[in-house]
Amino acid sequence: MARKLAGKSVVKTPDIRAVAALARVSIATVSRTINGSSAVSERLAKRVWQAINQLNYFPNTHARTLVSGRSRLFGIIVENITNPFFPELIQSFEEIAVAHGYEILVSSSNSDPARLATCIRRMLERKADGVAVLTFGEEEPLLEQLAHHHMPLVLAEFHLNSPKASTILLDYSTGIQAAVGHLSELGHRKIGFLTGPRKLHSALTRENDFRAAIKEAALPSHKSWIIECDHTLKGGAAGFTQLRSLPDPVTAVICSNDMTAIGVLRAAHFEGLRVPRDLSVIGLDDIDFAEFTLPPLTTIRLSRTDLAHAAFDALRQQVEEQSLGAIRREFLVTTSLVVRGSTAPPAWGG
Amino acid sequence: MARKLAGKSVVKTPDIRAVAALARVSIATVSRTINGSSAVSERLAKRVWQAINQLNYFPNTHARTLVSGRSRLFGIIVENITNPFFPELIQSFEEIAVAHGYEILVSSSNSDPARLATCIRRMLERKADGVAVLTFGEEEPLLEQLAHHHMPLVLAEFHLNSPKASTILLDYSTGIQAAVGHLSELGHRKIGFLTGPRKLHSALTRENDFRAAIKEAALPSHKSWIIECDHTLKGGAAGFTQLRSLPDPVTAVICSNDMTAIGVLRAAHFEGLRVPRDLSVIGLDDIDFAEFTLPPLTTIRLSRTDLAHAAFDALRQQVEEQSLGAIRREFLVTTSLVVRGSTAPPAWGG
DNA sequence: GTGAAAGCGCTAACAA
DNA sequence: TTGTTAGCGCTTTCAC
């Protein structure tokens, strides 16, 4: 039907039959040669590979998926592709996946349950072999749906009660403790915290780890020193303003992510405050930009490559491990402090 | 085989036959109802939809693709997902695509021909219905391969001689002229330009447009005022250093993209220069960050949503338009100047 | 070690 | 308007 178009015959892309014909073998032999699924004599294998190269043949993944039930497609759902942390994460995940012969389906939920529902539906329709849910969010009810379809899953910071779900544990406390320790050594006593949206697990965990670190360091704390922001640049700027209006301002602030911290840097500048002289600022993530802010941002590094690796490994184990039982269910990714230029001893107060 | 696992029978995801059986119609009727491909009586359609909902059925896209030859998959290849311009672009493209029932396959070439080859191969294997190549690059030879497979294509700034390829023209000159005009009005006479890698079409075009604008404004020009950078933060910083070492330094600089400009901002700060008092800086792209640099970046805006729309429309026309001939082959996306805080009259020289 | 043949779930041509 | 049926390109029994 599409073979003749305006009288000009169109070359059809070669299929397994064309290869078989050229190599003078059966299509089964071609399939076996490509997949290495069972032994093929060297003589025939050679002829097959020759034919494949000659025709520039590659298998139709859809046909393959249809019969084998495996798509070699991994989904990755992130919170917000517009926060540089996530592209960097996706980039790592893609590299690893492609190196292992997988393709990826990217979606961002934008912390919107309706959008997440669409994402999930798309993953289901495309028959992803597994999905990494790196939204750090509060949309668990929806995830039940994925689990219900027996979709291998890996979640950040959340346990789903499904035999096919594993969890990546994020150890923020190591990095946060280091940050509080660093500030304390510098002489700061009054340290604020700009959290992310509290509906996010990750934000809540970070906040709790901060509280614990403050307590452990025997530093004073005050309710008004912890302010809920939204992990965006604008949110950080707004948070700063709120922080400054306090009767008894802090001398240092730790932010739930780098975007927030960068927002603070900017707002501080506009209000005439010099960082770090008048205020020390620490971020969390260590996005590529962090090194290029003014001043360069001291931050708690959360490795994207570690996270991507953990996510991919978890998924692959679920999918490829037939020895059910030997599967690792929990993966740990840790954090560490990177000291740059946005922290210094307090100029006043202390 | 997978139906019995540890003695527990697993529910198979429903197929079209299950729906047909439940609705007491043929599978063809189910297919027709879903696709609206030909009229189905209301009575039966209602029964079908009921069955679909009851079973929570959705079609298997792979089977669909196999028989129809259409995957409803669009590829998008970008230059570097780590430059915030591209995630913002991908986000727009994804939104539009999903709204029209398409899925997207994201890849980044990193300006590496070998990687681009892999990307192309992946698009071909997954039988993308079309690919938007937004690498702004110099990898045309490879694209011939895509064109050769009759893959509908849309390219930025490059004409491919294929009946299935269309082009998005980027009008940088409007924005660049405005930038030069703005600087000139401010009193600047010596304006530098930090280009991107010259192997990129876009970088070369921007540079040429800059030269033309300078000429038109009757401003002086000097070979050493144009420096090749690489569109990264680090590259911008390096470019700045080079610019400062000139015997007769410029008072303003336009950068080929925002990343470069942000790198300049940072390097200038470290060398003790104040922007914009000592140096005016203009970027290009207007990434989300541009508003949050110190000072906020004056920049030439290139709309991601416009670009994404153009790319999607171009692709969709190629794929869905059967009336060959009525297809638009060229799309135009324009640029404009956004004045913020990184430009001011020159303090000295002028 | 190799080939023949039965589908995977769906669309579309053809019949009724 | 509806149903029957032939594949789409591939993997995987099952014979040989």
XYZ file of C-alpha atoms (C1' of nucleotides) in Angstrom:
732
model
C 0.000 0.000 0.000
C 2.749 2.400 0.891
C 5.017 0.554 -1.455
C 3.910 2.477 -4.457
C 3.711 6.165 -4.066
C 3.372 8.391 -7.081
C 4.562 5.522 -9.203
C 7.870 5.408 -7.375
C 8.345 2.153 -5.550
C 9.588 2.593 -2.025
C 12.114 0.270 -0.447
C 10.633 -1.524 2.491
C 12.816 -1.745 5.565
C 14.153 -5.291 5.714
C 12.531 -7.794 8.033
C 13.694 -11.023 9.557
C 12.442 -12.930 6.534
C 14.643 -10.947 4.186
C 17.645 -11.762 6.329
C 16.708 -15.432 6.456
C 16.312 -15.587 2.705
C 19.620 -13.921 2.043
C 21.444 -16.140 4.522
C 19.579 -19.207 3.286
C 18.384 -20.199 6.733
C 15.056 -20.154 8.555
C 13.804 -17.122 10.401
C 14.143 -19.076 13.625
C 17.872 -19.329 13.057
C 18.102 -15.632 12.472
C 16.240 -14.950 15.681
C 18.444 -17.337 17.626
C 21.588 -15.815 16.194
C 20.575 -12.335 17.170
C 19.402 -13.229 20.631
C 21.956 -15.886 21.431
C 19.024 -17.705 22.977
C 20.259 -21.111 21.877
C 23.291 -22.426 20.093
C 23.659 -21.814 16.366
C 26.519 -23.359 14.384
C 29.287 -20.955 13.567
C 28.845 -21.494 9.885
C 25.236 -20.380 9.850
C 25.742 -17.625 12.394
C 28.361 -16.088 10.157
C 26.052 -16.149 7.152
C 23.313 -14.576 9.221
C 25.473 -11.720 10.488
C 26.673 -11.107 6.989
C 23.130 -10.845 5.725
C 22.194 -8.572 8.612
C 25.017 -6.184 7.835
C 24.409 -6.302 4.148
C 20.754 -5.398 4.567
C 21.360 -3.024 7.430
C 18.731 -4.921 9.322
C 17.550 -4.249 12.852
C 14.692 -5.963 14.644
C 11.314 -4.349 15.083
C 11.065 -3.722 18.790
C 7.291 -3.653 18.753
C 6.995 -7.103 17.267
C 9.565 -8.306 19.718
C 7.708 -6.791 22.641
C 4.430 -8.219 21.484
C 5.613 -11.771 21.488
C 8.129 -11.718 24.297
C 6.138 -9.542 26.640
C 9.251 -7.474 27.385
C 9.638 -4.007 25.971
C 13.148 -3.148 27.156
C 11.643 0.168 28.090
C 12.133 1.732 31.489
C 10.043 4.655 32.586
C 11.395 7.441 34.713
C 9.025 9.852 36.358
C 10.542 12.946 37.886
C 9.032 15.751 39.866
C 9.891 18.682 37.675
C 12.183 18.599 34.699
C 12.689 22.318 35.041
C 14.749 21.958 38.194
C 18.282 21.265 36.898
C 18.681 18.443 39.378
C 16.352 16.294 37.317
C 17.809 16.712 33.840
C 21.155 15.780 35.299
C 19.534 12.731 36.843
C 17.747 11.789 33.634
C 20.950 12.153 31.685
C 22.689 9.627 33.931
C 19.772 7.247 33.877
C 19.554 7.410 30.110
C 23.241 6.706 29.679
C 23.119 3.659 31.879
C 19.919 2.393 30.327
C 21.057 2.769 26.741
C 24.346 1.082 27.561
C 22.303 -1.906 28.711
C 20.031 -1.946 25.706
C 17.095 -0.241 27.327
C 15.177 2.764 26.120
C 13.692 5.287 28.503
C 10.354 7.004 28.736
C 10.608 10.328 30.534
C 7.740 12.033 32.298
C 7.408 14.751 34.822
C 4.590 14.874 37.303
C 4.988 18.514 38.322
C 3.720 17.378 41.705
C 0.287 17.218 40.143
C -1.630 14.010 40.899
C -3.621 14.326 37.681
C -0.448 14.543 35.658
C 1.030 11.659 37.557
C -2.024 9.608 36.681
C -1.402 10.354 33.009
C 2.240 9.416 33.356
C 1.316 6.112 34.904
C -1.216 5.402 32.251
C 1.380 6.102 29.580
C 3.854 3.744 31.198
C 1.222 1.060 31.340
C 0.167 1.526 27.736
C 3.710 1.433 26.458
C 4.319 -1.661 28.561
C 7.378 -0.355 30.308
C 9.319 -3.182 31.912
C 9.698 -1.073 35.016
C 9.329 2.447 36.308
C 11.555 4.582 38.488
C 9.415 7.018 40.404
C 11.705 9.821 41.470
C 9.096 12.372 42.377
C 9.932 12.357 46.068
C 6.265 13.035 46.425
C 3.095 12.183 48.169
C 1.245 10.449 45.422
C 1.411 6.950 46.815
C -2.219 6.089 46.254
C -1.647 6.355 42.510
C 1.391 4.158 42.650
C -0.739 1.334 43.933
C -2.150 1.250 40.457
C 1.245 0.574 38.944
C 2.016 -2.028 41.562
C -1.325 -3.619 40.898
C -0.347 -4.156 37.275
C 2.712 -6.039 38.488
C 4.970 -3.348 37.182
C 8.436 -3.481 38.701
C 8.937 -0.265 40.555
C 11.600 1.630 42.366
C 10.643 4.522 44.572
C 12.655 7.156 46.320
C 12.066 7.312 50.038
C 8.902 5.347 50.045
C 8.063 1.738 50.744
C 5.300 0.274 48.681
C 3.927 -2.976 49.903
C 4.369 -4.865 46.665
C 6.640 -7.793 45.815
C 7.826 -5.882 42.791
C 8.724 -2.609 44.436
C 12.040 -1.618 45.896
C 13.116 1.538 47.610
C 15.992 3.951 47.393
C 16.779 5.336 50.798
C 18.250 8.803 50.805
C 20.551 9.506 53.670
C 20.257 13.251 54.031
C 21.261 13.294 57.648
C 24.966 12.737 57.021
C 25.145 15.804 54.809
C 22.853 17.894 56.953
C 24.791 17.075 60.093
C 27.972 18.071 58.327
C 26.353 21.335 57.260
C 25.175 22.171 60.757
C 28.579 21.182 62.121
C 30.318 23.401 59.593
C 28.153 26.362 60.492
C 28.565 25.714 64.185
C 32.341 25.602 63.855
C 32.182 28.881 62.017
C 30.523 30.309 65.099
C 26.881 30.386 64.050
C 24.296 29.697 66.720
C 21.108 30.787 65.067
C 20.503 28.697 61.988
C 17.362 28.800 59.903
C 15.936 26.225 57.528
C 13.948 26.825 54.360
C 12.010 23.627 53.734
C 10.416 22.387 50.543
C 6.685 21.790 50.282
C 5.831 19.685 53.307
C 3.696 17.359 51.234
C 6.924 16.021 49.743
C 8.528 13.195 51.648
C 11.974 14.391 50.801
C 11.280 17.869 52.119
C 9.865 16.551 55.339
C 12.756 14.177 55.845
C 15.247 16.941 55.268
C 13.481 19.167 57.732
C 13.415 16.460 60.381
C 17.061 15.663 59.811
C 17.808 19.344 60.269
C 15.933 19.480 63.548
C 17.771 16.430 64.767
C 21.139 17.851 63.764
C 20.453 21.114 65.558
C 19.440 19.260 68.654
C 22.483 17.057 68.540
C 24.742 20.062 68.128
C 23.032 21.585 71.163
C 22.180 24.685 69.161
C 19.155 26.865 69.895
C 16.099 26.416 67.755
C 13.021 28.452 67.152
C 9.805 27.666 65.371
C 9.951 30.790 63.251
C 13.396 29.890 61.987
C 11.914 27.128 59.871
C 9.937 28.365 56.912
C 8.078 26.378 54.289
C 9.115 27.203 50.735
C 8.487 25.344 47.487
C 11.852 24.322 46.080
C 11.821 27.067 43.427
C 13.911 30.163 42.849
C 10.992 32.459 43.544
C 10.078 30.500 46.629
C 13.580 30.879 47.982
C 13.478 34.617 47.461
C 10.152 34.823 49.271
C 11.458 32.653 52.083
C 14.390 34.948 52.574
C 12.169 37.979 52.903
C 10.174 36.204 55.553
C 13.339 35.208 57.346
C 14.609 38.779 57.440
C 11.446 40.157 58.896
C 11.991 38.102 62.027
C 12.579 40.150 65.184
C 15.655 38.095 65.955
C 17.164 37.107 62.573
C 19.324 34.053 62.002
C 22.924 34.370 60.838
C 22.863 31.322 58.630
C 20.300 29.374 56.660
C 20.229 25.892 55.214
C 17.901 25.357 52.274
C 16.034 22.218 51.326
C 17.440 22.457 47.787
C 19.778 24.533 45.668
C 17.039 26.357 43.797
C 15.790 27.745 47.085
C 19.319 28.735 48.076
C 19.889 30.525 44.787
C 16.643 32.393 45.307
C 17.919 33.448 48.722
C 21.206 34.631 47.250
C 19.360 36.848 44.865
C 16.910 38.264 47.375
C 19.687 38.913 49.862
C 21.549 40.864 47.231
C 18.548 43.055 46.572
C 18.033 43.801 50.188
C 21.623 44.894 50.418
C 22.843 41.938 52.424
C 26.210 40.487 51.544
C 26.575 36.717 51.469
C 28.448 35.263 53.306
C 29.450 38.265 55.419
C 25.937 39.079 56.605
C 24.353 35.715 56.050
C 25.693 32.245 55.406
C 23.715 30.131 52.942
C 23.839 26.392 52.303
C 21.943 24.548 49.588
C 21.187 20.904 48.919
C 21.670 18.898 45.680
C 24.815 20.482 44.261
C 23.408 21.131 40.816
C 25.902 22.199 38.175
C 24.899 25.801 38.700
C 25.870 25.784 42.341
C 29.482 26.329 41.441
C 28.589 29.379 39.398
C 26.444 31.410 41.695
C 27.738 34.566 43.338
C 29.229 33.658 45.693
C 29.679 29.992 44.778
C 27.240 27.978 46.813
C 28.233 25.824 49.756
C 25.891 22.894 49.448
C 25.037 19.363 50.435
C 25.797 17.121 47.507
C 23.317 14.453 46.450
C 24.894 12.517 43.636
C 22.743 12.189 40.532
C 24.835 9.394 39.142
C 24.573 7.397 42.366
C 20.846 7.877 42.371
C 20.522 6.940 38.708
C 22.628 3.847 39.198
C 20.633 2.748 42.193
C 17.383 3.226 40.305
C 18.548 1.347 37.258
C 20.073 -1.524 39.202
C 16.954 -1.915 41.261
C 14.767 -2.070 38.184
C 17.018 -4.425 36.314
C 17.155 -6.822 39.185
C 13.405 -6.952 39.376
C 13.133 -7.630 35.682
C 16.020 -9.904 34.962
C 16.466 -11.819 38.166
C 14.543 -15.041 37.882
C 15.880 -16.308 41.182
C 13.172 -14.583 43.158
C 14.457 -14.117 46.627
C 17.954 -12.891 45.842
C 16.590 -9.472 45.004
C 17.830 -6.473 46.871
C 14.976 -4.386 48.092
C 16.742 -1.359 49.440
C 19.404 0.874 48.044
C 21.149 3.640 49.887
C 22.343 6.923 48.446
C 24.177 9.247 50.762
C 25.013 12.944 50.895
C 28.062 15.014 51.749
C 28.961 18.638 52.310
C 30.714 20.684 49.628
C 32.139 23.865 51.096
C 32.368 26.814 48.724
C 31.970 30.513 49.174
C 28.536 31.142 50.650
C 29.474 30.343 54.239
C 31.678 32.307 56.640
C 31.801 33.279 60.308
C 28.936 35.528 61.354
C 29.822 39.216 61.289
C 27.487 40.137 64.089
C 25.465 38.285 66.662
C 26.976 34.830 66.312
C 3.685 -19.554 32.110
C 3.632 -16.411 34.165
C 0.057 -17.082 35.052
C 0.916 -19.361 37.903
C 3.522 -18.120 40.227
C 4.059 -19.814 43.541
C 0.637 -21.316 43.206
C -0.991 -17.907 43.102
C -2.695 -17.277 39.796
C -1.972 -13.891 38.324
C -4.604 -11.818 36.569
C -3.715 -11.208 32.950
C -4.197 -7.684 31.715
C -7.362 -7.667 29.635
C -7.116 -7.722 25.856
C -9.464 -6.707 23.125
C -10.987 -10.163 23.061
C -11.967 -9.911 26.705
C -13.723 -6.645 26.000
C -15.477 -8.100 22.966
C -16.666 -11.093 24.937
C -17.979 -8.991 27.792
C -19.743 -6.585 25.435
C -21.000 -9.465 23.286
C -19.624 -8.012 20.061
C -16.746 -8.842 17.746
C -13.233 -7.575 18.333
C -13.565 -5.498 15.187
C -16.402 -3.575 16.750
C -14.332 -2.913 19.817
C -11.483 -1.639 17.670
C -13.816 0.575 15.683
C -15.397 1.972 18.803
C -12.079 2.899 20.305
C -10.628 4.383 17.160
C -13.754 5.959 15.774
C -12.498 4.679 12.449
C -15.973 3.857 11.205
C -19.470 4.196 12.502
C -20.667 1.933 15.278
C -24.274 1.942 16.449
C -24.819 3.754 19.681
C -26.244 0.704 21.291
C -23.128 -1.386 20.739
C -20.720 1.458 21.360
C -22.231 1.945 24.759
C -21.855 -1.713 25.625
C -18.252 -1.615 24.462
C -17.341 1.417 26.555
C -18.992 -0.159 29.527
C -16.938 -3.292 29.112
C -13.786 -1.233 28.655
C -14.353 0.629 31.868
C -15.353 -2.421 33.757
C -12.187 -4.255 32.754
C -10.019 -1.186 32.960
C -8.844 -2.011 29.490
C -6.369 -0.069 27.392
C -4.972 -1.090 24.031
C -1.511 -2.548 23.639
C 0.383 0.100 21.752
C 2.927 -2.363 20.439
C 0.338 -4.519 18.764
C -1.238 -1.398 17.408
C 2.030 -0.130 16.033
C 2.859 -3.458 14.497
C -0.248 -3.618 12.416
C -0.887 0.030 11.700
C 2.714 0.976 11.059
C 2.291 4.039 13.250
C 3.781 4.211 16.699
C 2.455 7.568 17.873
C 5.954 8.148 19.106
C 7.878 11.301 18.327
C 11.571 11.513 18.953
C 13.240 14.655 20.148
C 16.995 14.918 19.995
C 18.546 17.834 21.804
C 22.089 18.995 22.041
C 22.635 18.805 25.748
C 19.977 18.170 28.346
C 22.211 19.753 30.952
C 21.755 23.236 29.524
C 18.472 24.422 31.109
C 17.263 25.668 27.764
C 16.659 22.115 26.635
C 14.694 20.722 29.572
C 12.383 23.687 29.241
C 12.047 22.885 25.560
C 11.455 19.196 26.196
C 8.862 20.022 28.796
C 6.871 22.055 26.283
C 7.241 19.471 23.576
C 6.122 16.710 25.893
C 3.071 18.609 26.998
C 1.938 19.261 23.466
C 2.693 15.734 22.342
C 0.870 14.043 25.194
C -2.117 16.305 24.690
C -2.288 14.974 21.129
C -1.886 11.357 22.105
C 1.773 11.048 21.254
C 4.554 9.765 23.407
C 8.043 11.165 23.225
C 11.476 9.620 23.086
C 14.126 11.952 24.429
C 17.780 11.782 23.521
C 20.705 14.108 23.803
C 23.563 14.037 21.363
C 26.049 16.026 23.451
C 27.371 17.281 20.137
C 29.002 13.908 19.721
C 28.456 12.324 16.299
C 28.829 8.823 17.736
C 26.119 9.513 20.273
C 23.934 11.042 17.621
C 24.304 7.870 15.589
C 23.064 5.884 18.577
C 20.151 8.251 19.029
C 19.164 7.842 15.416
C 19.437 4.111 15.606
C 17.204 4.101 18.672
C 14.590 6.227 16.912
C 14.635 3.888 13.971
C 14.347 0.761 16.108
C 11.471 2.145 18.098
C 9.816 3.194 14.868
C 9.269 6.789 15.837
C 6.701 8.447 13.562
C 8.957 11.458 13.312
C 11.945 13.080 14.907
C 12.640 16.659 15.904
C 16.349 17.284 15.693
C 17.046 20.275 17.871
C 20.770 19.920 18.170
C 21.542 23.071 16.238
C 24.534 21.103 15.138
C 26.731 20.037 12.336
C 25.858 16.406 12.098
C 23.966 16.567 8.839
C 25.617 13.546 7.246
C 24.042 11.365 9.910
C 20.648 12.858 9.373
C 20.691 11.622 5.812
C 20.315 8.206 7.355
C 17.077 9.181 9.036
C 15.812 10.821 5.887
C 16.770 7.735 3.961
C 14.436 5.660 6.120
C 11.612 8.012 5.160
C 11.391 9.277 8.666
C 9.553 12.581 8.924
C 11.973 15.094 10.272
C 12.092 18.633 11.497
C 15.405 20.369 11.851
C 16.420 23.643 13.391
C 18.248 25.935 11.041
C 19.094 23.338 8.494
C 17.551 22.302 5.214
C 17.700 18.644 4.413
C 16.918 17.738 0.877
C 14.219 15.231 1.672
C 10.484 15.284 0.918
C 9.848 14.445 4.542
C 11.994 17.086 6.184
C 10.960 20.540 7.222
C 12.915 23.325 8.804
C 12.498 25.699 11.686
C 14.099 29.003 10.905
C 15.392 30.885 13.878
C 15.379 34.626 13.486
C 18.142 35.692 15.803
C 18.829 38.922 14.011
C 15.778 40.748 15.353
C 16.875 40.135 18.918
C 20.526 40.705 18.259
C 19.840 43.977 16.479
C 17.747 45.061 19.437
C 20.566 44.147 21.791
C 23.156 46.064 19.824
C 20.763 48.993 19.551
C 20.127 48.942 23.289
C 23.840 48.944 24.032
C 24.475 51.663 21.502
C 21.780 53.881 22.989
C 23.359 53.347 26.375
C 26.528 54.820 24.912
C 28.601 51.717 24.266
C 30.850 51.758 21.208
C 33.090 48.805 21.823
C 30.986 45.661 21.991
C 32.389 42.156 22.173
C 30.789 38.857 21.280
C 31.343 35.477 22.889
C 30.315 32.911 20.289
C 29.411 29.277 20.781
C 31.387 26.505 19.152
C 31.690 27.508 15.505
C 30.837 24.015 14.344
C 27.275 24.712 15.498
C 25.051 26.321 12.924
C 23.244 28.319 15.522
C 26.450 29.736 16.949
C 27.703 30.731 13.549
C 24.416 32.336 12.622
C 24.347 34.294 15.841
C 27.871 35.506 15.278
C 27.108 36.592 11.741
C 23.968 38.352 12.842
C 26.026 40.152 15.458
C 28.562 41.290 12.867
C 25.785 42.532 10.633
C 24.113 44.409 13.477
C 27.353 46.104 14.459
C 27.924 47.126 10.887
C 24.427 48.442 10.509
C 24.746 50.449 13.707
C 27.968 51.897 12.330
C 29.846 50.757 15.411
C 33.535 49.891 15.402
C 34.511 46.257 15.266
C 37.648 44.360 15.936
C 38.637 40.791 15.282
C 39.804 40.239 18.831
C 36.465 41.338 20.235
C 34.892 38.136 19.019
C 35.956 35.075 20.969
C 34.926 31.481 20.464
C 33.476 29.858 23.572
C 31.510 26.637 23.998
C 28.095 27.560 25.363
C 28.956 26.394 28.886
C 29.382 28.199 32.201
C 33.070 27.392 32.328
C 33.529 28.468 28.740
C 31.931 31.815 29.465
C 34.260 32.378 32.393
C 37.262 31.544 30.218
C 35.985 33.805 27.460
C 35.718 36.676 29.864
C 39.310 36.280 30.997
C 40.425 36.376 27.407
C 38.318 39.458 26.771
C 39.840 41.320 29.714
C 43.380 40.629 28.636
C 42.814 42.669 25.482
C 44.919 45.834 25.220
C 41.808 47.831 24.432
C 38.926 46.176 26.343
C 35.282 46.338 25.325
C 32.670 47.951 27.571
C 29.924 45.508 26.733
C 29.639 41.928 25.630
C 26.883 39.920 24.018
C 27.011 36.178 24.563
C 25.844 33.441 22.243
C 23.793 31.919 25.040
C 22.824 32.491 28.660
C 25.157 29.881 30.072
C 28.087 31.769 28.612
C 26.748 35.031 29.998
C 26.351 33.566 33.466
C 29.919 32.317 33.290
C 30.988 35.853 32.427
C 29.053 37.274 35.350
C 30.845 34.966 37.687
C 34.318 35.527 36.283
C 33.812 39.294 36.256
C 32.897 39.162 39.910
C 36.078 37.314 40.766
C 38.215 39.739 38.912
C 36.646 42.552 40.846
C 34.620 43.981 37.994
C 31.123 45.180 38.724
C 28.397 44.334 36.250
C 26.876 46.445 34.791
C 28.920 49.407 36.008
C 32.225 48.196 34.576
C 30.872 45.845 31.956
C 27.470 45.326 30.380
C 26.507 41.735 29.656
C 23.756 40.359 27.445
C 22.831 36.691 27.084
C 20.696 34.734 24.658
C 17.879 32.226 25.348
C 16.315 33.681 28.476
C 16.427 30.498 30.512
C 14.513 30.544 33.769
C 17.708 31.233 35.643
C 18.396 34.455 33.774
C 16.027 36.309 36.020
C 17.864 35.096 39.088
C 21.463 35.888 38.357
C 23.248 38.755 40.068
C 22.532 41.149 38.552
C 19.489 39.802 36.667
C 20.535 39.105 33.125
C 19.530 41.264 30.196
C 19.051 38.724 27.449
C 17.669 37.904 24.029
C 14.650 35.730 24.489
C 14.159 32.630 22.360
C 10.818 31.140 23.262
C 10.905 27.452 24.133
C 7.197 27.095 23.750
C 7.232 28.658 20.296
C 10.021 26.358 19.275
C 8.307 23.293 20.707
C 5.056 24.189 18.989
C 6.759 24.700 15.667
C 8.552 21.375 15.973
C 5.436 19.469 16.910
C 3.256 21.062 14.249
C 5.836 20.375 11.590
C 6.060 16.737 12.547
C 2.361 16.252 12.837
C 1.726 17.725 9.442
C 4.226 15.396 7.877
C 2.642 12.408 9.534
C -1.028 13.142 9.403
C -1.418 15.179 6.272
C -2.325 12.830 3.482
C -2.831 15.658 1.045
C 0.818 15.778 0.129
C 1.510 19.201 -1.180
C -0.311 21.273 1.383
C 2.506 20.753 3.842
C 4.294 23.709 5.277
C 7.994 23.271 4.962
C 9.266 26.204 6.951
C 8.456 27.549 10.348
C 9.762 30.733 11.838
C 10.602 31.391 15.464
C 11.733 34.831 16.392
C 13.653 36.488 19.219
C 13.315 39.647 21.264
C 15.268 41.603 23.824
C 14.477 41.409 27.532
C 16.143 44.236 29.420
C 17.053 43.496 33.027
C 19.927 44.526 35.228
C 23.143 43.515 33.521
C 23.296 46.470 31.129
C 23.985 50.146 31.879
C 25.862 53.081 30.375
C 29.606 52.564 30.312
C 31.402 54.099 33.295
C 34.567 54.769 31.399
C 35.619 54.796 27.750
C 32.226 54.640 26.107
C 21.599 -27.706 15.442
C 17.827 -26.456 12.549
C 13.166 -25.548 10.565
C 7.951 -25.304 10.575
C 4.362 -23.308 12.638
C 1.669 -21.232 16.313
C 0.555 -17.192 18.119
C 1.549 -12.146 20.853
C -2.889 -8.106 20.420
C -4.316 -5.475 17.260
C -6.184 -3.053 12.548
C -8.161 -3.192 8.136
C -9.873 -5.465 4.072
C -13.531 -7.986 2.782
C -18.076 -10.303 3.372
C -22.381 -10.497 4.895
C -23.584 -1.577 10.610
C -21.305 -5.731 11.988
C -18.401 -9.987 11.920
C -14.649 -12.953 9.953
C -10.159 -13.249 8.839
C -5.510 -12.261 7.293
C -1.569 -10.652 8.597
C 2.050 -6.825 11.065
C 7.465 -8.994 12.565
C 8.951 -11.466 15.779
C 10.007 -15.429 19.598
C 9.349 -19.876 20.991
C 7.623 -24.423 21.376
C 7.857 -28.658 19.040
C 9.438 -31.852 15.804
C 13.197 -33.554 13.249
